[in-house]
PDB file of C-alpha atoms in Angstrom:
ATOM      1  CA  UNK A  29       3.436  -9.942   6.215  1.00 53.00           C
ATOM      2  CA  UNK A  30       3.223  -7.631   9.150  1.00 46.00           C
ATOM      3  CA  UNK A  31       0.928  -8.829  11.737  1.00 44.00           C
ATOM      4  CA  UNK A  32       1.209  -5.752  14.154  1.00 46.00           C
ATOM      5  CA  UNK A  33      -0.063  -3.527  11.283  1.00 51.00           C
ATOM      6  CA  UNK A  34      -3.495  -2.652  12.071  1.00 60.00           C
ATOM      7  CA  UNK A  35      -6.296  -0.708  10.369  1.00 75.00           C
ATOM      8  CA  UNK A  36      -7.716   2.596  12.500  1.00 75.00           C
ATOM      9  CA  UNK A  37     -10.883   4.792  12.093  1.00 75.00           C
ATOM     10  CA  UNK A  38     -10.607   7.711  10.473  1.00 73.00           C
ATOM     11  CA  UNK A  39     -11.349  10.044   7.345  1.00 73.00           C
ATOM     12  CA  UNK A  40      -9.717   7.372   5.346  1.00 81.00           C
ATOM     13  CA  UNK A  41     -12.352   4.193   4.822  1.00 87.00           C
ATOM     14  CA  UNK A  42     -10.907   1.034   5.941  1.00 89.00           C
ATOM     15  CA  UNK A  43     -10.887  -0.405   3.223  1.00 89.00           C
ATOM     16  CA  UNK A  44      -9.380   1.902   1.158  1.00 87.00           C
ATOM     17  CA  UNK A  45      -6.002   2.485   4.004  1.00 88.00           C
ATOM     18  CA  UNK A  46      -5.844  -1.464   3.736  1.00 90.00           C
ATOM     19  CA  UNK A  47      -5.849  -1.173   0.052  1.00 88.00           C
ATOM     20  CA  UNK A  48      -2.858   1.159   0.582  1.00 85.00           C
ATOM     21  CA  UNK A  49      -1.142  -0.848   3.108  1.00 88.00           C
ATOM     22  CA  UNK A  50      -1.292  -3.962   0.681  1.00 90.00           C
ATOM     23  CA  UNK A  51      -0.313  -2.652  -2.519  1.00 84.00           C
ATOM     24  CA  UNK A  52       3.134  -1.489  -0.554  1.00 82.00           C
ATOM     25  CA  UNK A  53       3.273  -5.199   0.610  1.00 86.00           C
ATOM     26  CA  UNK A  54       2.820  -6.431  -2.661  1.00 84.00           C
ATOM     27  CA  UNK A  55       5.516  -4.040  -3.769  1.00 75.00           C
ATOM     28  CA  UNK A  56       7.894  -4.722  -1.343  1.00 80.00           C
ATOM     29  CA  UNK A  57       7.648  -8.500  -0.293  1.00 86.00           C
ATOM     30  CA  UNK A  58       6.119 -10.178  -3.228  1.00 85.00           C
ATOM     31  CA  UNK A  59       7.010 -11.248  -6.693  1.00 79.00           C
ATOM     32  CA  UNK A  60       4.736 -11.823  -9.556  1.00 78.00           C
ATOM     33  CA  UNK A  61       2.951 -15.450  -9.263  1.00 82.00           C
ATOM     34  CA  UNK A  62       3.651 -15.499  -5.531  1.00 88.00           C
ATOM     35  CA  UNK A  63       0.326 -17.075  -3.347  1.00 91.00           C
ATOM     36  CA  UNK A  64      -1.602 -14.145  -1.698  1.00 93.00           C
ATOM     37  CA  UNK A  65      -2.765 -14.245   2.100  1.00 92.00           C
ATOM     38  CA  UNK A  66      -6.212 -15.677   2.465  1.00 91.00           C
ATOM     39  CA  UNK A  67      -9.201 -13.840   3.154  1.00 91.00           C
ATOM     40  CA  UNK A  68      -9.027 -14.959   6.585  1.00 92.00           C
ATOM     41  CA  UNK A  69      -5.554 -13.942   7.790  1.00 92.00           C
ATOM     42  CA  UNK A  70      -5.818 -10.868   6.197  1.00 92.00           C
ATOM     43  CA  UNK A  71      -8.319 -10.338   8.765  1.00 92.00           C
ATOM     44  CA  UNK A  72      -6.186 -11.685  11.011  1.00 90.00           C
ATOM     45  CA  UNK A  73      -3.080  -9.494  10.587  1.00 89.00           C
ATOM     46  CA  UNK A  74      -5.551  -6.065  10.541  1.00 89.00           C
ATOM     47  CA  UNK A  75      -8.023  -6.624  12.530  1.00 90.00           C
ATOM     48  CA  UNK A  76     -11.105  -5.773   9.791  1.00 91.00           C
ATOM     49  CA  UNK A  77     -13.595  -7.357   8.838  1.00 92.00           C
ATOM     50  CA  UNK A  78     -13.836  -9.836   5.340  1.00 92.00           C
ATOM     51  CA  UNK A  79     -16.032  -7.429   3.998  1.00 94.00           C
ATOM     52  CA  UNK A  80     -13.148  -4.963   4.473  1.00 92.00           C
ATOM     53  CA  UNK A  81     -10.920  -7.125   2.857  1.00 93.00           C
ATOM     54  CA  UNK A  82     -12.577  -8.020   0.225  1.00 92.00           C
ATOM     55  CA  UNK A  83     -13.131  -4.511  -0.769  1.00 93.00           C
ATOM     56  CA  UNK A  84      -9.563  -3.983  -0.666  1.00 91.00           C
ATOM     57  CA  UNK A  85      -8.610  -6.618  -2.532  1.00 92.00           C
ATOM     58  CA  UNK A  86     -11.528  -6.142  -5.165  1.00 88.00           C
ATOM     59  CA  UNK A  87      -9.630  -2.738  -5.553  1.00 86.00           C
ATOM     60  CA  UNK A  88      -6.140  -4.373  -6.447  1.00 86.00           C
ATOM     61  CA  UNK A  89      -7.600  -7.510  -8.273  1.00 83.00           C
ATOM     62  CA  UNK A  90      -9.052  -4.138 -10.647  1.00 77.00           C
ATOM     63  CA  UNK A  91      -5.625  -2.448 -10.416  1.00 72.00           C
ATOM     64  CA  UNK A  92      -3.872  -5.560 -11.544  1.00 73.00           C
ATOM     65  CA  UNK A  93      -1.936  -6.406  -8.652  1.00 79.00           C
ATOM     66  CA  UNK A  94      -3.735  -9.293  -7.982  1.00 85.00           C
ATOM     67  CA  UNK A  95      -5.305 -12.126  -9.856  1.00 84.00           C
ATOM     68  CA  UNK A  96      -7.747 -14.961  -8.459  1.00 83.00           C
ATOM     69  CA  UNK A  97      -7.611 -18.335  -9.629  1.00 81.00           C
ATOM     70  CA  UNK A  98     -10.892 -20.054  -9.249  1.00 80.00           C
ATOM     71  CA  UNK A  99     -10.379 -22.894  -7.172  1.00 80.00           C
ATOM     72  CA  UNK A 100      -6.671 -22.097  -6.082  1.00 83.00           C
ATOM     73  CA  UNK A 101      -7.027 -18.556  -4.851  1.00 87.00           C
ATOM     74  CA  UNK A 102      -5.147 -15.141  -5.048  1.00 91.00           C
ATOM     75  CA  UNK A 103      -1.826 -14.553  -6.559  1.00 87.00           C
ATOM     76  CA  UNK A 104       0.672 -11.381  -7.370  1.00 86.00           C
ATOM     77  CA  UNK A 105       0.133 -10.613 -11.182  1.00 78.00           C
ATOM     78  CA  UNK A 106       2.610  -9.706 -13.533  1.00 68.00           C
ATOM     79  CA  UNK A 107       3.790  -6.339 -12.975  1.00 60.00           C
ATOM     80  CA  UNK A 108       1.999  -4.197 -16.145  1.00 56.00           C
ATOM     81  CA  UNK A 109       0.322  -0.871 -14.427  1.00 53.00           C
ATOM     82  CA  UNK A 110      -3.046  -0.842 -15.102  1.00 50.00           C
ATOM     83  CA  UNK A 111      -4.677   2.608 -14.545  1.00 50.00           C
ATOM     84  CA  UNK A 112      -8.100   3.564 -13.618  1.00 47.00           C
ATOM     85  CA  UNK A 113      -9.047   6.993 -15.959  1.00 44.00           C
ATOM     86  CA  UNK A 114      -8.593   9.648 -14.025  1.00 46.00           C
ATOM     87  CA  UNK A 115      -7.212  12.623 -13.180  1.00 50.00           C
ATOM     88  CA  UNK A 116      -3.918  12.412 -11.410  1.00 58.00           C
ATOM     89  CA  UNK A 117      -0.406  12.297 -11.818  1.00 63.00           C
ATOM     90  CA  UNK A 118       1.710   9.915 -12.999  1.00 72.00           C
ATOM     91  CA  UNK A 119       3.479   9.771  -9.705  1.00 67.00           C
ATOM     92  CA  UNK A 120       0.523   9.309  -8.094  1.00 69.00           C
ATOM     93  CA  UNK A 121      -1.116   6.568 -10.201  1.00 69.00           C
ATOM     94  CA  UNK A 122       1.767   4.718 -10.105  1.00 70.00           C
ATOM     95  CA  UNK A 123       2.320   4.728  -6.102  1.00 68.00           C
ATOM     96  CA  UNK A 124      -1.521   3.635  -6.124  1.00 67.00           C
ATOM     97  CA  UNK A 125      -0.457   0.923  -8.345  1.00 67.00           C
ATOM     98  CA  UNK A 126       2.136   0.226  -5.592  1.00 70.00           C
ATOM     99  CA  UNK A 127       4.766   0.925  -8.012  1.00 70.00           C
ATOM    100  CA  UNK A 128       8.123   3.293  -7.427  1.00 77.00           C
ATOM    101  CA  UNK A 129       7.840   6.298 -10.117  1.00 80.00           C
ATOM    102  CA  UNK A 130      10.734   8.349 -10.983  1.00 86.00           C
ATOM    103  CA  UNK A 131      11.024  10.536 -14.405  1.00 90.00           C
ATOM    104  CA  UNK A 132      14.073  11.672 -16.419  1.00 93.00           C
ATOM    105  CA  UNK A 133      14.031  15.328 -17.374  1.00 95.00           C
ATOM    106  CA  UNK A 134      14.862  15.095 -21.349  1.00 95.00           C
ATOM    107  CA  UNK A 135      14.524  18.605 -22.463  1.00 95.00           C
ATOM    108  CA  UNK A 136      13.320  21.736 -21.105  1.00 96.00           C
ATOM    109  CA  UNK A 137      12.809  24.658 -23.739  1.00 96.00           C
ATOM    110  CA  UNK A 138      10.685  27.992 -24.216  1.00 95.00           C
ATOM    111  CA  UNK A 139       9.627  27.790 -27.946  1.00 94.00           C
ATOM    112  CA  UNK A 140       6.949  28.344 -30.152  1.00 92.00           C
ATOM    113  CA  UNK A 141       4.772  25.797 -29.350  1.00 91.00           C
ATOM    114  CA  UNK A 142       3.710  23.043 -32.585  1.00 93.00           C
ATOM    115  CA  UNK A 143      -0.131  24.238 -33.588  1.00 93.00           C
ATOM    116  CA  UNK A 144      -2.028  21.319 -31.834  1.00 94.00           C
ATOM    117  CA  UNK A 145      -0.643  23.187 -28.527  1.00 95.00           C
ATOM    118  CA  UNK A 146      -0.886  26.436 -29.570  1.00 94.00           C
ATOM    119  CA  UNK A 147      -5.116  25.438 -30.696  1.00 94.00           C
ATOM    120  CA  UNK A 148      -5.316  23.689 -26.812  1.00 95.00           C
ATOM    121  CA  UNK A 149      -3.889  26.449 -25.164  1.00 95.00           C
ATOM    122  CA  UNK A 150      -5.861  29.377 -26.884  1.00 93.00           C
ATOM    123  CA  UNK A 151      -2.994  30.914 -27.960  1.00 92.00           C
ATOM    124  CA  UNK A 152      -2.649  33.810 -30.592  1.00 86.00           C
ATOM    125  CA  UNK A 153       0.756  33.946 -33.079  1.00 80.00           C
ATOM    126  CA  UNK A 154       3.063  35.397 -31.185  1.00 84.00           C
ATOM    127  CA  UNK A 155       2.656  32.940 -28.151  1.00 87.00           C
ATOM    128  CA  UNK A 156       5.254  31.629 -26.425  1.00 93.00           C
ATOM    129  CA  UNK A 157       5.438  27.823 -24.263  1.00 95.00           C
ATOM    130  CA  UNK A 158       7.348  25.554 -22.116  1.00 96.00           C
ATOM    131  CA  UNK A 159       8.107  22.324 -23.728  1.00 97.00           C
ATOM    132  CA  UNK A 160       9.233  19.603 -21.039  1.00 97.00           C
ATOM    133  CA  UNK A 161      10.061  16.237 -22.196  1.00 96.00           C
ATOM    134  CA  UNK A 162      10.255  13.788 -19.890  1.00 95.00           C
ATOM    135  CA  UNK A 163      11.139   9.949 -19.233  1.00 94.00           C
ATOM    136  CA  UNK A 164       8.620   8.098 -17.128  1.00 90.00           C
ATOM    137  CA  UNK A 165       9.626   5.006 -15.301  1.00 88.00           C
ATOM    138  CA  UNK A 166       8.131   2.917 -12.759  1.00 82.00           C
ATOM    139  CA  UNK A 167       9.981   0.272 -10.557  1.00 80.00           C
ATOM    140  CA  UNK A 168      13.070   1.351 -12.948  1.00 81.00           C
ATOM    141  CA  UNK A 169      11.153  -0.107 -16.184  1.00 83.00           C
ATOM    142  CA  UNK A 170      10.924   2.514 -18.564  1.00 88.00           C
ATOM    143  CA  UNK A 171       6.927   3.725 -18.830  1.00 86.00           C
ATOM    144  CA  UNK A 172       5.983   6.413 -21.207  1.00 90.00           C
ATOM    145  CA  UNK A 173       7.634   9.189 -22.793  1.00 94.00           C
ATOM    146  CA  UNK A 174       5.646  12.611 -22.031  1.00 94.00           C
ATOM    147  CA  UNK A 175       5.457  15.662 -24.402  1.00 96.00           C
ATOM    148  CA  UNK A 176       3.932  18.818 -22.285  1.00 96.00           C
ATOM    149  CA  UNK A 177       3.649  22.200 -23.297  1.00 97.00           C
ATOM    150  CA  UNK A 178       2.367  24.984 -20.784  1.00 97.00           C
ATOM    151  CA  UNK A 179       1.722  28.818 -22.185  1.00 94.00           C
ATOM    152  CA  UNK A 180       4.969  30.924 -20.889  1.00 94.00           C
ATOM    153  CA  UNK A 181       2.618  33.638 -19.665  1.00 93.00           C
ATOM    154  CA  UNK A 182       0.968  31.661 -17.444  1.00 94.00           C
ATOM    155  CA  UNK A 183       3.714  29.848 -16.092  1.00 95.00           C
ATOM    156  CA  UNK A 184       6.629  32.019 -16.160  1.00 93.00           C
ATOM    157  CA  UNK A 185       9.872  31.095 -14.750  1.00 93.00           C
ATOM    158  CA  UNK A 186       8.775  26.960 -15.038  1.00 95.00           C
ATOM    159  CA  UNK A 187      12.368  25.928 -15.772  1.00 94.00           C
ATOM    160  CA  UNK A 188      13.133  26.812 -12.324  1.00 95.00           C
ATOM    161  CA  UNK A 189      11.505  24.392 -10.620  1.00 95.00           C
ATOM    162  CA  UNK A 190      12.566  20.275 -10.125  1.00 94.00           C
ATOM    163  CA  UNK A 191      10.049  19.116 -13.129  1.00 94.00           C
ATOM    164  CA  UNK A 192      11.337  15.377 -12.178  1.00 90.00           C
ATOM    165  CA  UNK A 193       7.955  15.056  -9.515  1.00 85.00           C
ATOM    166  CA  UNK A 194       4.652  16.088 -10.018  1.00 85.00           C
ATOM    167  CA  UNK A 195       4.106  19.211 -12.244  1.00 91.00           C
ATOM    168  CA  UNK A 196       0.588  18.914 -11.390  1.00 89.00           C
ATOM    169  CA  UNK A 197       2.037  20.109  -7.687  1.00 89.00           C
ATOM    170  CA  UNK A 198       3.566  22.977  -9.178  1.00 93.00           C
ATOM    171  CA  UNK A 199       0.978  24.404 -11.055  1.00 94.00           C
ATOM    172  CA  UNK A 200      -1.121  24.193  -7.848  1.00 92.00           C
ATOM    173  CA  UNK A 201       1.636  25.575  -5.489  1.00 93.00           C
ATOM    174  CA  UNK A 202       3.622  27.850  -7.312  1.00 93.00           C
ATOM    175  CA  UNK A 203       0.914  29.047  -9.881  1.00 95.00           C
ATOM    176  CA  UNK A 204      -2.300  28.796  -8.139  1.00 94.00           C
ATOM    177  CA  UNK A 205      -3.351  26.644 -11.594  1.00 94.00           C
ATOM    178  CA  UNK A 206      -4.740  23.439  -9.464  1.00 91.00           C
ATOM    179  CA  UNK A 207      -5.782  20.858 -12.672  1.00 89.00           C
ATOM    180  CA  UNK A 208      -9.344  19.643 -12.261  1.00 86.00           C
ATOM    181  CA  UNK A 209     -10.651  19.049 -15.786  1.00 88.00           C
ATOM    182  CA  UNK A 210      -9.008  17.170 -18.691  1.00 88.00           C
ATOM    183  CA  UNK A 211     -10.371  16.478 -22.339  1.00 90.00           C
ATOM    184  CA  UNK A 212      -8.354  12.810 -23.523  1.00 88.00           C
ATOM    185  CA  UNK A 213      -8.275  10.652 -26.549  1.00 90.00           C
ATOM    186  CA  UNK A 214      -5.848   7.258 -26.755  1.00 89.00           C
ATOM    187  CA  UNK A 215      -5.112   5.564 -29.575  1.00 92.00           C
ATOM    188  CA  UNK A 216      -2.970   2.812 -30.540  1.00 91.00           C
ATOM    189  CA  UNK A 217       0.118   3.198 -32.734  1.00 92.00           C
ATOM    190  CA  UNK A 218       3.498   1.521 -33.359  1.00 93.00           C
ATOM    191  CA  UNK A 219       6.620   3.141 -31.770  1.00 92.00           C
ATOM    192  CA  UNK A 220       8.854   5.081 -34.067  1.00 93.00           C
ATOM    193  CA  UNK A 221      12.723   4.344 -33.720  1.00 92.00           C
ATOM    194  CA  UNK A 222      13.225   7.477 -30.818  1.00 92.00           C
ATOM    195  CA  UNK A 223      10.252   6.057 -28.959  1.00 92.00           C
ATOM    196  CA  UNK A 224      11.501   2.785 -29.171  1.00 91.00           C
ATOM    197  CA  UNK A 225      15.232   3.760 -27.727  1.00 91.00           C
ATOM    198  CA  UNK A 226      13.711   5.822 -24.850  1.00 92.00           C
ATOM    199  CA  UNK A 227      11.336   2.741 -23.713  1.00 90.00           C
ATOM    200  CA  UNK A 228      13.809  -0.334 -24.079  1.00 88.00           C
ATOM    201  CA  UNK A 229      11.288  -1.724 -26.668  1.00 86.00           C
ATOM    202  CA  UNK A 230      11.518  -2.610 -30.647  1.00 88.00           C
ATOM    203  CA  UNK A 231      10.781   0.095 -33.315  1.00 89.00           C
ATOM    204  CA  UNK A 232       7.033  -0.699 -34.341  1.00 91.00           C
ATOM    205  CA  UNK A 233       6.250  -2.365 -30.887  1.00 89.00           C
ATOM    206  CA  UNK A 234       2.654  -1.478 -29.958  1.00 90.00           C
ATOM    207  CA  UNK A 235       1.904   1.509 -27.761  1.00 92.00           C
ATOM    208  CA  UNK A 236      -0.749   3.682 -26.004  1.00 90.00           C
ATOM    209  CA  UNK A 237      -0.682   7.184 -27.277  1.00 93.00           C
ATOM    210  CA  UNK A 238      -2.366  10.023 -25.156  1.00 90.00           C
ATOM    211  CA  UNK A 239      -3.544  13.155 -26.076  1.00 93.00           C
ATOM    212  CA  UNK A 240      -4.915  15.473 -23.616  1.00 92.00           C
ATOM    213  CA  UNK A 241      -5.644  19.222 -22.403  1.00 95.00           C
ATOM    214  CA  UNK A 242      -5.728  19.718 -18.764  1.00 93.00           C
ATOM    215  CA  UNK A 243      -7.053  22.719 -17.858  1.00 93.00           C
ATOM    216  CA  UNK A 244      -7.806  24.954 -14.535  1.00 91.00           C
ATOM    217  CA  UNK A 245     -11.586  26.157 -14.449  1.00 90.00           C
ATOM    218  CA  UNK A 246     -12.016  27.104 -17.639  1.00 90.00           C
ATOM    219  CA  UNK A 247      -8.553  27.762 -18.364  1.00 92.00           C
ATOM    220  CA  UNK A 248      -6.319  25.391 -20.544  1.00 95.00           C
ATOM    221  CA  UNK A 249      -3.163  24.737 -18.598  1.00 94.00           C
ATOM    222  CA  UNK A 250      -1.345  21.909 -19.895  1.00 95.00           C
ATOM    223  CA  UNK A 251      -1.144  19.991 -23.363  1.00 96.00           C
ATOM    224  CA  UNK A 252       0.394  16.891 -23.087  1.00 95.00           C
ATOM    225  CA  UNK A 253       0.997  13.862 -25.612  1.00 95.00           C
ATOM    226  CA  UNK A 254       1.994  10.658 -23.664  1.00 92.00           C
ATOM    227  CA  UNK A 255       3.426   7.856 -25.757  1.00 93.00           C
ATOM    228  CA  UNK A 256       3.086   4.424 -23.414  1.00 89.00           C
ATOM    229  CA  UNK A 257       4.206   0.960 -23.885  1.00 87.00           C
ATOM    230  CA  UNK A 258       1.990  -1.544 -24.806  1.00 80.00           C
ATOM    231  CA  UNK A 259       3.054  -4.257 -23.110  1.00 76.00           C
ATOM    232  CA  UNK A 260       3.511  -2.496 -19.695  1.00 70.00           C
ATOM    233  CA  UNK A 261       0.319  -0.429 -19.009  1.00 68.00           C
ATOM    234  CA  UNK A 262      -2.931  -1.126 -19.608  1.00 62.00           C
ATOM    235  CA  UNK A 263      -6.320   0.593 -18.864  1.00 62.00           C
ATOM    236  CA  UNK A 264      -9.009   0.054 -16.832  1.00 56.00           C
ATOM    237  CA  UNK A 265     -12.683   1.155 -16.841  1.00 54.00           C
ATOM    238  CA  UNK A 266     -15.871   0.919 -15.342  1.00 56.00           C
ATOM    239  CA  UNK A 267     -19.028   1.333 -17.372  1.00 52.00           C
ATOM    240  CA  UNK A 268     -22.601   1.813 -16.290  1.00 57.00           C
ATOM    241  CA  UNK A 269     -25.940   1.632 -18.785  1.00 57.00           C
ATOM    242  CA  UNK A 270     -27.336   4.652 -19.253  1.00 53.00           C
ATOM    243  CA  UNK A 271     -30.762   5.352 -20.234  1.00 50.00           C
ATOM    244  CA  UNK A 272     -31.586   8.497 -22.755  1.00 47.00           C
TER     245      UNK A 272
END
């Protein structure tokens, strides 16, 4: 590792720019099952604190970069993304993760959308939407396979536009549609024989299947239906008790 690379003061908390700074290390210089800087030279090489550090690496141990071994200490974990639920997009929960994202463009198309979009995105019979299909990948292993469809009034002209980044961008940018709500269900299925192709896996592997409506304000924007791999991404959550 770096030993110049220091942590500053800032907007940022330290913590969470050493966070950062590791995950691209982990990324970059270390393979899965690889021993993990102790505590103490982490300290070392960015002059923070341990409570710093351990903050940070708390973060990635829950992101499942890391893994700690009682006894033996920290290592690199297997590579399976494990995302936090949120609200962001897939290239940005993946370069969190410390992974490389990158998305094929399968199909773009202005069509009558199928009626689960055309019920999310309040349209009446005559309604007309985007449908972009798209390949997700992270550090070149094949992710999730994304259905979206967007209402044609709303976002005219979409096909325009290089939908292989972050749509989420363009609806803010070019639309003035920035997405801060989303309604989301997952459930597990087996992948049918076009899933499986697209993600490298078996027909009837397990996978995550996502079903959400992202929506600006009070306006639905986006329905999207994610089909994940099983064996490559995982959730994570973090529940408090609440009292009625």
């Amino acid at each position: 590792m770096n030993g110049e690379v220091r942590i500053g003061d800032g907007v940022v908390p330290k913590h969470e720019q050493l966070r950062t700074l590791l995950a691209e290390t982990i990324a970059r210089d270390f393979a899965p099952g690889d021993a993990f800087p102790s505590e103490r030279r982490l300290c070392l090489d960015h002059g923070v604190s341990r409570v710093t550090v351990r903050a940070a690496v708390g973060e990635l141990e829950r992101d499942g970069l890391l893994t700690r071994v009682r006894g033996k200490g920290t290592y690199v974990a297997a590579r399976t993304a494990r995302s936090r639920l949120h609200l962001a997009s897939f290239h940005d929960d993946m370069r969190r993760l410390g992974l490389t994202p990158t998305t094929v463009v399968l199909e773009v198309a202005l069509t009558t959308g199928p009626p689960e979009a055309v019920r999310a995105l309040g349209q009446g019979p005559d309604g007309r939407c985007w449908h972009l299909r798209r390949l997700r990948v992270a550090d070149g292993v094949p992710m999730s396979i994304d259905d979206a469809w967007y209402d044609a009034e709303q976002v005219p002209d979409l096909d325009v536009h290089d939908l292989s980044g972050s749509v989420y961008g363009i609806l803010q940018e070019h639309y003035r549609l920035p997405i801060d709500r989303a309604e989301q269900t997952v459930a597990a299925q087996q992948a049918d024989e076009a899933s499986a192709v697209l993600l490298g896996i078996p027909a009837g592997h397990p996978i995550l299947v996502f079903d959400r409506t992202s929506s600006s304000g009070d306006r639905p924007v986006e329905y999207t239906v994610s089909r994940y791999r099983g064996d490559r991404y995982e959730l994570h959550m973090s529940l408090d008790r609440s009292w009625a």
